[in-house]
mmCIF file of C-alpha atoms in Angstrom:
data_model
loop_
_atom_site.group_PDB
_atom_site.id
_atom_site.type_symbol
_atom_site.label_atom_id
_atom_site.label_comp_id
_atom_site.label_asym_id
_atom_site.label_seq_id
_atom_site.Cartn_x
_atom_site.Cartn_y
_atom_site.Cartn_z
ATOM 1 C CA MET A 40 31.861 109.273 -102.135
ATOM 2 C CA SER A 41 32.781 110.581 -105.553
ATOM 3 C CA GLN A 42 30.007 112.330 -107.409
ATOM 4 C CA THR A 43 31.308 111.095 -110.769
ATOM 5 C CA ASP A 44 30.067 107.575 -110.716
ATOM 6 C CA VAL A 45 26.490 107.174 -111.997
ATOM 7 C CA LYS A 46 26.093 105.613 -115.443
ATOM 8 C CA ILE A 47 22.610 105.735 -116.948
ATOM 9 C CA LEU A 48 21.520 103.816 -120.027
ATOM 10 C CA GLY A 49 18.673 105.387 -121.993
ATOM 11 C CA ILE A 50 16.397 103.124 -124.013
ATOM 12 C CA SER A 51 13.894 104.712 -126.388
ATOM 13 C CA GLY A 52 10.967 102.562 -127.432
ATOM 14 C CA SER A 53 10.719 104.336 -130.779
ATOM 15 C CA LEU A 54 12.675 103.707 -133.953
ATOM 16 C CA ARG A 55 11.443 106.857 -135.736
ATOM 17 C CA ALA A 56 14.167 109.306 -136.757
ATOM 18 C CA LYS A 57 12.069 112.229 -135.482
ATOM 19 C CA SER A 58 10.669 110.475 -132.424
ATOM 20 C CA ILE A 59 9.548 112.841 -129.671
ATOM 21 C CA ASN A 60 10.421 110.155 -127.125
ATOM 22 C CA THR A 61 13.985 109.882 -128.378
ATOM 23 C CA ALA A 62 14.102 113.701 -128.457
ATOM 24 C CA ALA A 63 12.969 113.794 -124.817
ATOM 25 C CA LEU A 64 15.654 111.252 -123.911
ATOM 26 C CA ARG A 65 18.294 113.323 -125.707
ATOM 27 C CA ALA A 66 17.167 116.448 -123.854
ATOM 28 C CA LEU A 67 18.601 114.801 -120.736
ATOM 29 C CA TYR A 68 22.165 115.321 -122.001
ATOM 30 C CA GLU A 69 21.809 119.026 -121.155
ATOM 31 C CA LEU A 70 20.123 118.323 -117.820
ATOM 32 C CA LEU A 71 22.367 115.716 -116.199
ATOM 33 C CA PRO A 72 23.546 116.477 -112.678
ATOM 34 C CA PRO A 73 27.306 116.538 -112.049
ATOM 35 C CA GLY A 74 28.956 113.140 -112.235
ATOM 36 C CA VAL A 75 26.173 111.471 -114.205
ATOM 37 C CA THR A 76 26.648 110.086 -117.709
ATOM 38 C CA LEU A 77 24.000 108.984 -120.173
ATOM 39 C CA THR A 78 24.449 106.513 -123.019
ATOM 40 C CA GLU A 79 21.728 105.643 -125.518
ATOM 41 C CA ALA A 80 21.042 102.037 -126.417
ATOM 42 C CA ASP A 81 20.324 101.249 -130.061
ATOM 43 C CA ILE A 82 17.566 98.662 -130.337
ATOM 44 C CA SER A 83 16.934 99.175 -134.055
ATOM 45 C CA ASP A 84 19.027 96.199 -135.165
ATOM 46 C CA LEU A 85 17.705 93.578 -132.751
ATOM 47 C CA PRO A 86 16.155 90.561 -134.466
ATOM 48 C CA LEU A 87 12.694 89.441 -133.431
ATOM 49 C CA TYR A 88 12.959 87.302 -130.330
ATOM 50 C CA ASN A 89 13.222 83.609 -131.140
ATOM 51 C CA ASP A 90 14.364 81.127 -128.512
ATOM 52 C CA ASP A 91 15.755 78.820 -131.196
ATOM 53 C CA VAL A 92 18.109 81.642 -132.199
ATOM 54 C CA ARG A 93 18.988 82.349 -128.558
ATOM 55 C CA GLU A 94 19.910 78.708 -128.005
ATOM 56 C CA GLN A 95 22.539 79.093 -130.744
ATOM 57 C CA GLY A 96 24.104 82.060 -128.906
ATOM 58 C CA TRP A 97 23.412 85.751 -128.478
ATOM 59 C CA PRO A 98 23.163 87.682 -131.748
ATOM 60 C CA ALA A 99 25.751 90.502 -131.688
ATOM 61 C CA PRO A 100 23.177 93.325 -131.219
ATOM 62 C CA VAL A 101 21.628 91.455 -128.286
ATOM 63 C CA ALA A 102 25.011 90.823 -126.669
ATOM 64 C CA ARG A 103 25.769 94.552 -127.024
ATOM 65 C CA LEU A 104 22.477 95.555 -125.360
ATOM 66 C CA ARG A 105 22.898 93.062 -122.526
ATOM 67 C CA GLN A 106 26.425 94.376 -121.899
ATOM 68 C CA GLN A 107 25.195 97.994 -121.872
ATOM 69 C CA ILE A 108 22.508 97.119 -119.335
ATOM 70 C CA ALA A 109 24.959 95.177 -117.177
ATOM 71 C CA GLU A 110 27.409 98.105 -117.114
ATOM 72 C CA ALA A 111 24.763 100.719 -116.287
ATOM 73 C CA ASP A 112 23.845 101.762 -112.773
ATOM 74 C CA ALA A 113 20.367 102.775 -113.870
ATOM 75 C CA ILE A 114 18.034 102.697 -116.862
ATOM 76 C CA ILE A 115 15.738 105.388 -118.250
ATOM 77 C CA PHE A 116 13.029 104.159 -120.587
ATOM 78 C CA ALA A 117 11.466 106.688 -122.970
ATOM 79 C CA THR A 118 8.363 104.967 -124.237
ATOM 80 C CA PRO A 119 5.668 105.866 -126.713
ATOM 81 C CA GLU A 120 2.225 104.387 -126.189
ATOM 82 C CA TYR A 121 0.837 102.044 -128.834
ATOM 83 C CA ASN A 122 -2.607 100.503 -128.322
ATOM 84 C CA TYR A 123 -2.570 101.307 -124.580
ATOM 85 C CA SER A 124 0.792 99.600 -124.076
ATOM 86 C CA ILE A 125 4.497 99.720 -124.874
ATOM 87 C CA PRO A 126 5.719 99.409 -128.468
ATOM 88 C CA GLY A 127 6.607 95.972 -129.798
ATOM 89 C CA VAL A 128 10.222 96.998 -130.427
ATOM 90 C CA LEU A 129 10.683 97.882 -126.756
ATOM 91 C CA LYS A 130 9.062 94.639 -125.613
ATOM 92 C CA ASN A 131 11.281 92.738 -128.050
ATOM 93 C CA ALA A 132 14.406 94.411 -126.621
ATOM 94 C CA ILE A 133 13.315 93.597 -123.079
ATOM 95 C CA ASP A 134 12.533 89.983 -124.023
ATOM 96 C CA TRP A 135 15.988 89.505 -125.552
ATOM 97 C CA ALA A 136 17.879 91.206 -122.743
ATOM 98 C CA SER A 137 15.992 89.480 -119.935
ATOM 99 C CA ARG A 138 16.773 85.875 -120.850
ATOM 100 C CA PRO A 139 19.041 83.882 -118.544
ATOM 101 C CA PRO A 140 21.747 83.465 -117.678
ATOM 102 C CA GLU A 141 22.652 86.572 -115.698
ATOM 103 C CA GLN A 142 19.577 88.625 -116.490
ATOM 104 C CA PRO A 143 21.111 92.140 -116.531
ATOM 105 C CA PHE A 144 18.046 94.153 -115.449
ATOM 106 C CA ALA A 145 17.904 92.535 -112.001
ATOM 107 C CA GLY A 146 18.426 95.048 -109.222
ATOM 108 C CA LYS A 147 18.889 98.047 -111.529
ATOM 109 C CA PHE A 148 17.294 101.350 -110.686
ATOM 110 C CA ALA A 149 15.042 102.735 -113.391
ATOM 111 C CA ALA A 150 12.816 105.600 -114.403
ATOM 112 C CA ILE A 151 10.209 105.931 -117.111
ATOM 113 C CA MET A 152 9.232 108.879 -119.232
ATOM 114 C CA GLY A 153 7.107 109.277 -122.294
ATOM 115 C CA ALA A 154 5.892 111.955 -124.668
ATOM 116 C CA SER A 155 2.720 112.008 -126.693
ATOM 117 C CA PRO A 156 0.633 114.495 -128.632
ATOM 118 C CA GLY A 157 -2.282 113.330 -126.475
ATOM 119 C CA ALA A 158 -3.199 114.671 -123.064
ATOM 120 C CA ILE A 159 -2.035 111.784 -120.864
ATOM 121 C CA GLY A 160 1.484 111.440 -122.240
ATOM 122 C CA THR A 161 1.900 107.623 -122.407
ATOM 123 C CA ALA A 162 0.469 106.906 -118.943
ATOM 124 C CA ARG A 163 -0.992 103.507 -119.876
ATOM 125 C CA ALA A 164 2.229 102.348 -121.548
ATOM 126 C CA GLN A 165 4.210 103.431 -118.504
ATOM 127 C CA TYR A 166 1.981 101.424 -116.175
ATOM 128 C CA HIS A 167 2.469 98.337 -118.351
ATOM 129 C CA LEU A 168 6.228 98.877 -118.317
ATOM 130 C CA ARG A 169 6.152 99.077 -114.524
ATOM 131 C CA GLN A 170 4.345 95.711 -114.462
ATOM 132 C CA ILE A 171 7.005 94.178 -116.716
ATOM 133 C CA GLY A 172 9.656 95.696 -114.449
ATOM 134 C CA VAL A 173 8.338 93.750 -111.464
ATOM 135 C CA PHE A 174 9.270 90.479 -113.151
ATOM 136 C CA LEU A 175 12.609 91.916 -114.285
ATOM 137 C CA ASP A 176 13.413 92.948 -110.693
ATOM 138 C CA LEU A 177 13.836 96.590 -111.740
ATOM 139 C CA GLN A 178 13.627 99.144 -108.955
ATOM 140 C CA PHE A 179 11.664 102.047 -110.416
ATOM 141 C CA ILE A 180 11.704 105.422 -108.762
ATOM 142 C CA ASN A 181 8.108 106.324 -107.991
ATOM 143 C CA LYS A 182 8.312 110.065 -108.468
ATOM 144 C CA PRO A 183 8.326 112.064 -110.512
ATOM 145 C CA GLU A 184 6.242 110.301 -113.108
ATOM 146 C CA VAL A 185 7.145 111.993 -116.387
ATOM 147 C CA MET A 186 4.228 111.942 -118.809
ATOM 148 C CA ILE A 187 4.720 114.666 -121.398
ATOM 149 C CA GLY A 188 1.309 115.414 -122.869
ATOM 150 C CA GLY A 189 0.767 117.904 -125.682
ATOM 151 C CA ALA A 190 4.286 117.159 -126.844
ATOM 152 C CA ALA A 191 3.897 118.871 -130.225
ATOM 153 C CA ASP A 192 3.982 122.223 -128.422
ATOM 154 C CA ARG A 193 7.013 121.373 -126.278
ATOM 155 C CA PHE A 194 9.591 120.586 -128.974
ATOM 156 C CA ASP A 195 10.840 122.721 -131.858
ATOM 157 C CA ALA A 196 11.054 121.582 -135.492
ATOM 158 C CA ASN A 197 14.520 120.123 -134.850
ATOM 159 C CA GLY A 198 13.350 117.985 -131.910
ATOM 160 C CA LYS A 199 14.806 120.199 -129.187
ATOM 161 C CA LEU A 200 12.791 120.339 -126.002
ATOM 162 C CA THR A 201 12.031 124.040 -125.601
ATOM 163 C CA HIS A 202 9.352 123.955 -122.901
ATOM 164 C CA GLU A 203 11.216 125.071 -119.771
ATOM 165 C CA PRO A 204 8.827 123.534 -117.178
ATOM 166 C CA THR A 205 9.177 120.157 -118.926
ATOM 167 C CA ARG A 206 12.971 120.525 -118.991
ATOM 168 C CA GLU A 207 12.925 121.169 -115.230
ATOM 169 C CA PHE A 208 10.691 118.141 -114.727
ATOM 170 C CA LEU A 209 13.132 115.927 -116.653
ATOM 171 C CA LYS A 210 16.013 117.342 -114.630
ATOM 172 C CA THR A 211 14.158 116.487 -111.421
ATOM 173 C CA MET A 212 13.623 112.913 -112.660
ATOM 174 C CA VAL A 213 17.235 112.240 -113.672
ATOM 175 C CA THR A 214 18.492 113.822 -110.447
ATOM 176 C CA ALA A 215 16.130 111.661 -108.374
ATOM 177 C CA LEU A 216 17.352 108.556 -110.196
ATOM 178 C CA ALA A 217 21.027 109.423 -109.660
ATOM 179 C CA ASP A 218 20.369 110.312 -106.018
ATOM 180 C CA ARG A 219 18.703 106.933 -105.481
ATOM 181 C CA VAL A 220 21.723 105.098 -106.909
ATOM 182 C CA ARG A 221 24.064 107.074 -104.671
ATOM 183 C CA PHE A 222 21.886 106.652 -101.575
ATOM 184 C CA ILE A 223 21.756 102.876 -101.925
ATOM 185 C CA ARG A 224 25.492 102.646 -102.629
ATOM 186 C CA LYS A 225 26.233 104.653 -99.505
ATOM 187 C CA ALA A 226 23.895 102.466 -97.424
ATOM 188 C CA GLN A 227 25.546 99.302 -98.746
ATOM 189 C CA GLN A 228 28.986 100.604 -97.865
ATOM 190 C CA GLY A 229 27.853 101.010 -94.288
#
């Protein structure tokens, strides 16, 4: 099997220009195993979910996101934690993308990571996202769980992840996700 075939879509749950979660997601570009590509989804222009709007047809930003999800082999969510849960903008993106027909999350492999100045690095938000993922039929990898606590000391002023143990941890996560995609493909091919 070719090792050049795993497409990952990264979705950051933060809209901030200097988001540490988006910075952590972007750190993956330097850490991707051979044959793996990463594309970032832009959720900043999604309207608030409204089923009346959906019944009139997919707004262009929603159609774009749904297409990106459908074309990806796997998803990596980089989520902040707001009020013990995921941010509203991430939930809004998930709500739009998950509507029928052809819900594009179904059967996709996924991983979650999150960075926070606090000690537990978005653990509660990640657990909520895993619960949402059950309904979406996402297949999350279980390990490693990437919860980057004390994030202010792990990134430089330009948002570059400089903490080498954290970089290795992210590399382990993205490699595990790609390996899972490849393992299942191989099993399905018999």
